[in-house]
Every structure is written in C-alpha cells, then in structure tokens.
Amino acid sequence: RLFLFTAWKSINFWWHDLISVQHGWHIVSNIVATVTLLALCAMVVWQFIIMLRGKSFRAFLKQWLAFDITVILLVLCYVLFQIVVVNYRPILIDGMAEVSYPSSHILLVATLLPLIVCTCWHNVPSKVWRRVIAVSALVLMVVGIVARTLCGYHWLTDSVGALLLSAALVAWYKVMTQYKLPARREPSKL
C-alpha cells in the first residue's frame, strides 16, 4: 500500500512540475463547465415542458427519472468529497488550501454531457439534431477534461478519480434506463 501511495504521489508531483499552472486552460475549463450547466438548465426546462404536455408517465419515468436521480447522485458525490477531504489543491487559491479530489469540473462535464446525449438520443425525433447534440457534447467534454487536467489546479489523480466516478454514474444511468418497467396490470372486473 505504501508503494502505491508513493507511486501516485510521485506521478502527481511529476505531472504538476511538467505543466505548472496554466490560467488560460483554467478559463477554458470554466467556460466549458458554464456551458454544461446551461445545458443542464435547458434539460430541466425541457423536462418541465414534457410534464406539462402530459406525455406518457411511464416513458417519462424511464428516461427522466433516471436522469434526475443521477444528477442528484452527482451532487451528493460532490458534497461527500467536500466533507471527506482526500487531498488539497497543489496551489493556494486566494491564500487558502481548497479541496481538490475529485476535480468537480471534470466530474460535472464527464457526467452531465453523456447523460444529456443519452437522454436526447431517445427523446429528440430528428436524427440530425441528435447527431449535432452528440458531437457538440463530445467536443465539449474532451475540451473540458483536457483543459482542467492541463490547468494545474488539480493533481493528476484528481482528474483520474473524477473520470472514474463519472463513468460509474453514467453506467448507473445506463443500467437504470435499460431496466424494463413491469407490465401495467389492468384491475380485475368482478
């Protein structure tokens, strides 16, 4: 265990010495995170419109409830790692040591953008719009992950941990949306 800890610590210091702090990448990662949050807001509005239109409640449950629960789990993961501190940033922010693990920007981008793509893929009727959404989200996700990893505000393990946690959340969402709801039973007539 000590060997693994020392190896990761060495990799973290090597990575931080290699990239230093790049404020330009920090700005790019903030822009991507903001666009991702705006996309989440658009999804919430879309969900509300679907509810008002009175679409099939069962279809609503399968996609949107899984989406909402996954977003809640994402928030809970963020709060948990604010309470259970794994490590601090390699640099001081306004003279303060801030929690660093996992990278919240990467966690946000790598979880929400795949959720948005999957949900839109099943709910947007236009094949062209589905592809535009998917390609845009993929580009945003890659840019966001690379920017946050290269900005130097996190250790390399913070980025890797955020990617692994995001993958787990997206996998959970996929499992929940693949789950078959039980058949609707008609009440028996006496």
PDB file of C-alpha atoms in Angstrom:
ATOM      1  CA  ARG A   1       0.000   0.000   0.000  1.00  0.00           C
ATOM      2  CA  LEU A   2       2.837   2.372   0.812  1.00  0.00           C
ATOM      3  CA  PHE A   3       4.390   1.665  -2.600  1.00  0.00           C
ATOM      4  CA  LEU A   4       1.145   2.628  -4.392  1.00  0.00           C
ATOM      5  CA  PHE A   5       0.797   5.791  -2.324  1.00  0.00           C
ATOM      6  CA  THR A   6       4.395   6.773  -3.069  1.00  0.00           C
ATOM      7  CA  ALA A   7       3.984   5.992  -6.778  1.00  0.00           C
ATOM      8  CA  TRP A   8       0.834   8.109  -7.097  1.00  0.00           C
ATOM      9  CA  LYS A   9       2.436  10.914  -5.110  1.00  0.00           C
ATOM     10  CA  SER A  10       5.463  10.829  -7.435  1.00  0.00           C
ATOM     11  CA  ILE A  11       3.231  10.854 -10.525  1.00  0.00           C
ATOM     12  CA  ASN A  12       1.260  13.791  -9.123  1.00  0.00           C
ATOM     13  CA  PHE A  13       4.391  15.845  -8.419  1.00  0.00           C
ATOM     14  CA  TRP A  14       5.898  14.909 -11.809  1.00  0.00           C
ATOM     15  CA  TRP A  15       2.687  15.994 -13.576  1.00  0.00           C
ATOM     16  CA  HIS A  16       2.425  19.258 -11.660  1.00  0.00           C
ATOM     17  CA  ASP A  17       6.083  20.100 -12.310  1.00  0.00           C
ATOM     18  CA  LEU A  18       5.570  19.320 -16.005  1.00  0.00           C
ATOM     19  CA  ILE A  19       2.506  21.515 -16.574  1.00  0.00           C
ATOM     20  CA  SER A  20       2.802  24.083 -13.780  1.00  0.00           C
ATOM     21  CA  VAL A  21      -0.225  26.426 -13.622  1.00  0.00           C
ATOM     22  CA  GLN A  22      -1.871  27.479 -16.864  1.00  0.00           C
ATOM     23  CA  HIS A  23      -4.507  30.150 -16.252  1.00  0.00           C
ATOM     24  CA  GLY A  24      -5.639  30.048 -19.894  1.00  0.00           C
ATOM     25  CA  TRP A  25      -6.694  26.426 -19.541  1.00  0.00           C
ATOM     26  CA  HIS A  26      -8.430  27.326 -16.277  1.00  0.00           C
ATOM     27  CA  ILE A  27     -10.549  29.900 -18.119  1.00  0.00           C
ATOM     28  CA  VAL A  28     -11.390  27.378 -20.858  1.00  0.00           C
ATOM     29  CA  SER A  29     -12.442  24.770 -18.268  1.00  0.00           C
ATOM     30  CA  ASN A  30     -14.651  27.340 -16.526  1.00  0.00           C
ATOM     31  CA  ILE A  31     -16.332  28.233 -19.829  1.00  0.00           C
ATOM     32  CA  VAL A  32     -16.992  24.551 -20.607  1.00  0.00           C
ATOM     33  CA  ALA A  33     -18.403  23.974 -17.108  1.00  0.00           C
ATOM     34  CA  THR A  34     -20.687  27.004 -17.509  1.00  0.00           C
ATOM     35  CA  VAL A  35     -21.944  25.792 -20.892  1.00  0.00           C
ATOM     36  CA  THR A  36     -22.560  22.359 -19.352  1.00  0.00           C
ATOM     37  CA  LEU A  37     -24.589  23.888 -16.519  1.00  0.00           C
ATOM     38  CA  LEU A  38     -26.602  25.911 -19.054  1.00  0.00           C
ATOM     39  CA  ALA A  39     -27.293  22.681 -20.968  1.00  0.00           C
ATOM     40  CA  LEU A  40     -28.464  21.106 -17.703  1.00  0.00           C
ATOM     41  CA  CYS A  41     -30.820  24.067 -17.174  1.00  0.00           C
ATOM     42  CA  ALA A  42     -32.165  23.561 -20.710  1.00  0.00           C
ATOM     43  CA  MET A  43     -32.766  19.878 -19.915  1.00  0.00           C
ATOM     44  CA  VAL A  44     -34.688  20.810 -16.759  1.00  0.00           C
ATOM     45  CA  VAL A  45     -36.877  23.245 -18.740  1.00  0.00           C
ATOM     46  CA  TRP A  46     -37.443  20.589 -21.423  1.00  0.00           C
ATOM     47  CA  GLN A  47     -38.390  18.059 -18.756  1.00  0.00           C
ATOM     48  CA  PHE A  48     -40.854  20.532 -17.236  1.00  0.00           C
ATOM     49  CA  ILE A  49     -42.435  21.173 -20.660  1.00  0.00           C
ATOM     50  CA  ILE A  50     -42.819  17.427 -21.244  1.00  0.00           C
ATOM     51  CA  MET A  51     -44.512  17.084 -17.858  1.00  0.00           C
ATOM     52  CA  LEU A  52     -46.907  19.941 -18.654  1.00  0.00           C
ATOM     53  CA  ARG A  53     -47.827  18.386 -22.000  1.00  0.00           C
ATOM     54  CA  GLY A  54     -48.865  15.230 -20.186  1.00  0.00           C
ATOM     55  CA  LYS A  55     -46.748  12.763 -22.142  1.00  0.00           C
ATOM     56  CA  SER A  56     -46.772   9.123 -21.123  1.00  0.00           C
ATOM     57  CA  PHE A  57     -45.826   8.930 -17.475  1.00  0.00           C
ATOM     58  CA  ARG A  58     -44.147   5.535 -17.893  1.00  0.00           C
ATOM     59  CA  ALA A  59     -41.919   6.795 -20.704  1.00  0.00           C
ATOM     60  CA  PHE A  60     -41.167   9.823 -18.553  1.00  0.00           C
ATOM     61  CA  LEU A  61     -40.149   7.624 -15.639  1.00  0.00           C
ATOM     62  CA  LYS A  62     -37.724   5.530 -17.631  1.00  0.00           C
ATOM     63  CA  GLN A  63     -35.588   8.346 -19.056  1.00  0.00           C
ATOM     64  CA  TRP A  64     -36.117  11.408 -16.945  1.00  0.00           C
ATOM     65  CA  LEU A  65     -36.329   9.910 -13.503  1.00  0.00           C
ATOM     66  CA  ALA A  66     -33.030   8.110 -14.103  1.00  0.00           C
ATOM     67  CA  PHE A  67     -31.588  11.435 -15.341  1.00  0.00           C
ATOM     68  CA  ASP A  68     -32.800  13.296 -12.242  1.00  0.00           C
ATOM     69  CA  ILE A  69     -31.581  10.648  -9.803  1.00  0.00           C
ATOM     70  CA  THR A  70     -28.161  10.559 -11.477  1.00  0.00           C
ATOM     71  CA  VAL A  71     -27.872  14.353 -11.201  1.00  0.00           C
ATOM     72  CA  ILE A  72     -28.817  14.109  -7.513  1.00  0.00           C
ATOM     73  CA  LEU A  73     -26.162  11.399  -7.037  1.00  0.00           C
ATOM     74  CA  LEU A  74     -23.632  13.687  -8.740  1.00  0.00           C
ATOM     75  CA  VAL A  75     -24.452  16.480  -6.286  1.00  0.00           C
ATOM     76  CA  LEU A  76     -24.245  14.059  -3.359  1.00  0.00           C
ATOM     77  CA  CYS A  77     -20.800  12.864  -4.543  1.00  0.00           C
ATOM     78  CA  TYR A  78     -19.643  16.470  -4.723  1.00  0.00           C
ATOM     79  CA  VAL A  79     -20.919  17.206  -1.202  1.00  0.00           C
ATOM     80  CA  LEU A  80     -19.422  13.974   0.159  1.00  0.00           C
ATOM     81  CA  PHE A  81     -15.960  14.863  -1.137  1.00  0.00           C
ATOM     82  CA  GLN A  82     -16.263  18.355   0.315  1.00  0.00           C
ATOM     83  CA  ILE A  83     -16.792  16.728   3.716  1.00  0.00           C
ATOM     84  CA  VAL A  84     -14.409  13.762   3.340  1.00  0.00           C
ATOM     85  CA  VAL A  85     -11.252  15.506   2.170  1.00  0.00           C
ATOM     86  CA  VAL A  86      -8.918  13.236   0.206  1.00  0.00           C
ATOM     87  CA  ASN A  87      -6.383  15.926  -0.675  1.00  0.00           C
ATOM     88  CA  TYR A  88      -5.946  19.613  -1.350  1.00  0.00           C
ATOM     89  CA  ARG A  89      -5.055  21.529  -4.495  1.00  0.00           C
ATOM     90  CA  PRO A  90      -1.395  21.798  -5.457  1.00  0.00           C
ATOM     91  CA  ILE A  91      -1.752  25.603  -5.375  1.00  0.00           C
ATOM     92  CA  LEU A  92      -3.362  28.031  -2.979  1.00  0.00           C
ATOM     93  CA  ILE A  93      -6.489  29.832  -4.196  1.00  0.00           C
ATOM     94  CA  ASP A  94      -6.716  33.301  -2.621  1.00  0.00           C
ATOM     95  CA  GLY A  95      -4.254  32.130   0.038  1.00  0.00           C
ATOM     96  CA  MET A  96      -6.448  29.156   1.004  1.00  0.00           C
ATOM     97  CA  ALA A  97      -5.969  25.416   0.503  1.00  0.00           C
ATOM     98  CA  GLU A  98      -9.060  24.117  -1.284  1.00  0.00           C
ATOM     99  CA  VAL A  99     -10.369  20.568  -1.625  1.00  0.00           C
ATOM    100  CA  SER A 100      -9.047  19.044  -4.820  1.00  0.00           C
ATOM    101  CA  TYR A 101     -10.335  15.474  -5.141  1.00  0.00           C
ATOM    102  CA  PRO A 102     -12.133  14.755  -7.392  1.00  0.00           C
ATOM    103  CA  SER A 103     -11.989  17.560  -9.936  1.00  0.00           C
ATOM    104  CA  SER A 104     -15.508  18.974  -9.796  1.00  0.00           C
ATOM    105  CA  HIS A 105     -15.189  20.447 -13.316  1.00  0.00           C
ATOM    106  CA  ILE A 106     -14.313  17.062 -14.816  1.00  0.00           C
ATOM    107  CA  LEU A 107     -16.929  15.323 -12.686  1.00  0.00           C
ATOM    108  CA  LEU A 108     -19.570  17.757 -13.929  1.00  0.00           C
ATOM    109  CA  VAL A 109     -18.610  17.663 -17.607  1.00  0.00           C
ATOM    110  CA  ALA A 110     -17.909  13.922 -17.838  1.00  0.00           C
ATOM    111  CA  THR A 111     -21.183  13.028 -16.116  1.00  0.00           C
ATOM    112  CA  LEU A 112     -23.719  15.566 -17.373  1.00  0.00           C
ATOM    113  CA  LEU A 113     -22.769  15.681 -21.048  1.00  0.00           C
ATOM    114  CA  PRO A 114     -23.121  11.901 -21.598  1.00  0.00           C
ATOM    115  CA  LEU A 115     -26.425  11.986 -19.683  1.00  0.00           C
ATOM    116  CA  ILE A 116     -27.675  14.788 -21.897  1.00  0.00           C
ATOM    117  CA  VAL A 117     -26.620  12.934 -25.055  1.00  0.00           C
ATOM    118  CA  CYS A 118     -28.271   9.679 -23.958  1.00  0.00           C
ATOM    119  CA  THR A 119     -31.487  11.416 -22.943  1.00  0.00           C
ATOM    120  CA  CYS A 120     -31.652  13.467 -26.143  1.00  0.00           C
ATOM    121  CA  TRP A 121     -30.868  10.404 -28.254  1.00  0.00           C
ATOM    122  CA  HIS A 122     -34.069   8.780 -27.030  1.00  0.00           C
ATOM    123  CA  ASN A 123     -36.265  11.892 -26.996  1.00  0.00           C
ATOM    124  CA  VAL A 124     -35.239  14.073 -29.952  1.00  0.00           C
ATOM    125  CA  PRO A 125     -37.015  12.881 -33.087  1.00  0.00           C
ATOM    126  CA  SER A 126     -34.626  14.489 -35.602  1.00  0.00           C
ATOM    127  CA  LYS A 127     -31.600  12.337 -36.452  1.00  0.00           C
ATOM    128  CA  VAL A 128     -29.673  15.464 -37.496  1.00  0.00           C
ATOM    129  CA  TRP A 129     -30.276  17.203 -34.157  1.00  0.00           C
ATOM    130  CA  ARG A 130     -29.332  14.070 -32.230  1.00  0.00           C
ATOM    131  CA  ARG A 131     -26.003  13.945 -34.043  1.00  0.00           C
ATOM    132  CA  VAL A 132     -25.386  17.678 -33.567  1.00  0.00           C
ATOM    133  CA  ILE A 133     -26.046  17.317 -29.840  1.00  0.00           C
ATOM    134  CA  ALA A 134     -23.832  14.220 -29.579  1.00  0.00           C
ATOM    135  CA  VAL A 135     -20.868  15.735 -31.467  1.00  0.00           C
ATOM    136  CA  SER A 136     -21.145  19.068 -29.604  1.00  0.00           C
ATOM    137  CA  ALA A 137     -21.245  17.290 -26.249  1.00  0.00           C
ATOM    138  CA  LEU A 138     -18.287  15.076 -27.155  1.00  0.00           C
ATOM    139  CA  VAL A 139     -16.187  18.070 -28.216  1.00  0.00           C
ATOM    140  CA  LEU A 140     -17.165  19.997 -25.067  1.00  0.00           C
ATOM    141  CA  MET A 141     -16.384  17.017 -22.872  1.00  0.00           C
ATOM    142  CA  VAL A 142     -12.944  16.403 -24.383  1.00  0.00           C
ATOM    143  CA  VAL A 143     -12.051  20.101 -24.251  1.00  0.00           C
ATOM    144  CA  GLY A 144     -13.293  20.367 -20.655  1.00  0.00           C
ATOM    145  CA  ILE A 145     -11.368  17.317 -19.448  1.00  0.00           C
ATOM    146  CA  VAL A 146      -8.151  18.302 -21.223  1.00  0.00           C
ATOM    147  CA  ALA A 147      -8.408  21.931 -20.089  1.00  0.00           C
ATOM    148  CA  ARG A 148      -8.973  21.040 -16.464  1.00  0.00           C
ATOM    149  CA  THR A 149      -6.206  18.455 -16.479  1.00  0.00           C
ATOM    150  CA  LEU A 150      -3.745  20.912 -18.049  1.00  0.00           C
ATOM    151  CA  CYS A 151      -4.632  23.984 -15.972  1.00  0.00           C
ATOM    152  CA  GLY A 152      -2.584  22.790 -12.988  1.00  0.00           C
ATOM    153  CA  TYR A 153      -5.308  23.425 -10.398  1.00  0.00           C
ATOM    154  CA  HIS A 154      -5.568  19.703  -9.641  1.00  0.00           C
ATOM    155  CA  TRP A 155      -3.316  16.738  -9.141  1.00  0.00           C
ATOM    156  CA  LEU A 156      -3.403  14.178 -11.942  1.00  0.00           C
ATOM    157  CA  THR A 157      -5.117  11.673  -9.621  1.00  0.00           C
ATOM    158  CA  ASP A 158      -7.926  14.196  -9.060  1.00  0.00           C
ATOM    159  CA  SER A 159      -8.668  14.123 -12.788  1.00  0.00           C
ATOM    160  CA  VAL A 160      -8.447  10.338 -12.995  1.00  0.00           C
ATOM    161  CA  GLY A 161     -10.682   9.947  -9.940  1.00  0.00           C
ATOM    162  CA  ALA A 162     -13.269  12.312 -11.396  1.00  0.00           C
ATOM    163  CA  LEU A 163     -13.293  10.352 -14.669  1.00  0.00           C
ATOM    164  CA  LEU A 164     -13.768   7.040 -12.836  1.00  0.00           C
ATOM    165  CA  LEU A 165     -16.570   8.434 -10.668  1.00  0.00           C
ATOM    166  CA  SER A 166     -18.240   9.947 -13.744  1.00  0.00           C
ATOM    167  CA  ALA A 167     -18.003   6.629 -15.578  1.00  0.00           C
ATOM    168  CA  ALA A 168     -19.692   4.914 -12.625  1.00  0.00           C
ATOM    169  CA  LEU A 169     -22.522   7.472 -12.569  1.00  0.00           C
ATOM    170  CA  VAL A 170     -23.090   7.245 -16.333  1.00  0.00           C
ATOM    171  CA  ALA A 171     -23.038   3.436 -16.151  1.00  0.00           C
ATOM    172  CA  TRP A 172     -25.627   3.576 -13.367  1.00  0.00           C
ATOM    173  CA  TYR A 173     -27.797   5.819 -15.555  1.00  0.00           C
ATOM    174  CA  LYS A 174     -27.477   3.413 -18.497  1.00  0.00           C
ATOM    175  CA  VAL A 175     -28.468   0.453 -16.328  1.00  0.00           C
ATOM    176  CA  MET A 176     -31.474   2.338 -14.969  1.00  0.00           C
ATOM    177  CA  THR A 177     -32.690   3.336 -18.434  1.00  0.00           C
ATOM    178  CA  GLN A 178     -32.304  -0.244 -19.716  1.00  0.00           C
ATOM    179  CA  TYR A 179     -34.372  -1.596 -16.835  1.00  0.00           C
ATOM    180  CA  LYS A 180     -37.784  -2.822 -18.006  1.00  0.00           C
ATOM    181  CA  LEU A 181     -40.713  -1.497 -16.046  1.00  0.00           C
ATOM    182  CA  PRO A 182     -43.213  -4.171 -15.049  1.00  0.00           C
ATOM    183  CA  ALA A 183     -46.206  -4.554 -17.354  1.00  0.00           C
ATOM    184  CA  ARG A 184     -49.181  -2.487 -16.402  1.00  0.00           C
ATOM    185  CA  ARG A 185     -51.881  -4.648 -14.860  1.00  0.00           C
ATOM    186  CA  GLU A 186     -55.495  -3.921 -15.509  1.00  0.00           C
ATOM    187  CA  PRO A 187     -57.760  -4.118 -12.476  1.00  0.00           C
ATOM    188  CA  SER A 188     -59.848  -7.259 -12.496  1.00  0.00           C
ATOM    189  CA  LYS A 189     -63.568  -6.872 -13.084  1.00  0.00           C
ATOM    190  CA  LEU A 190     -65.879  -8.703 -10.755  1.00  0.00           C
TER     191      LEU A 190
END
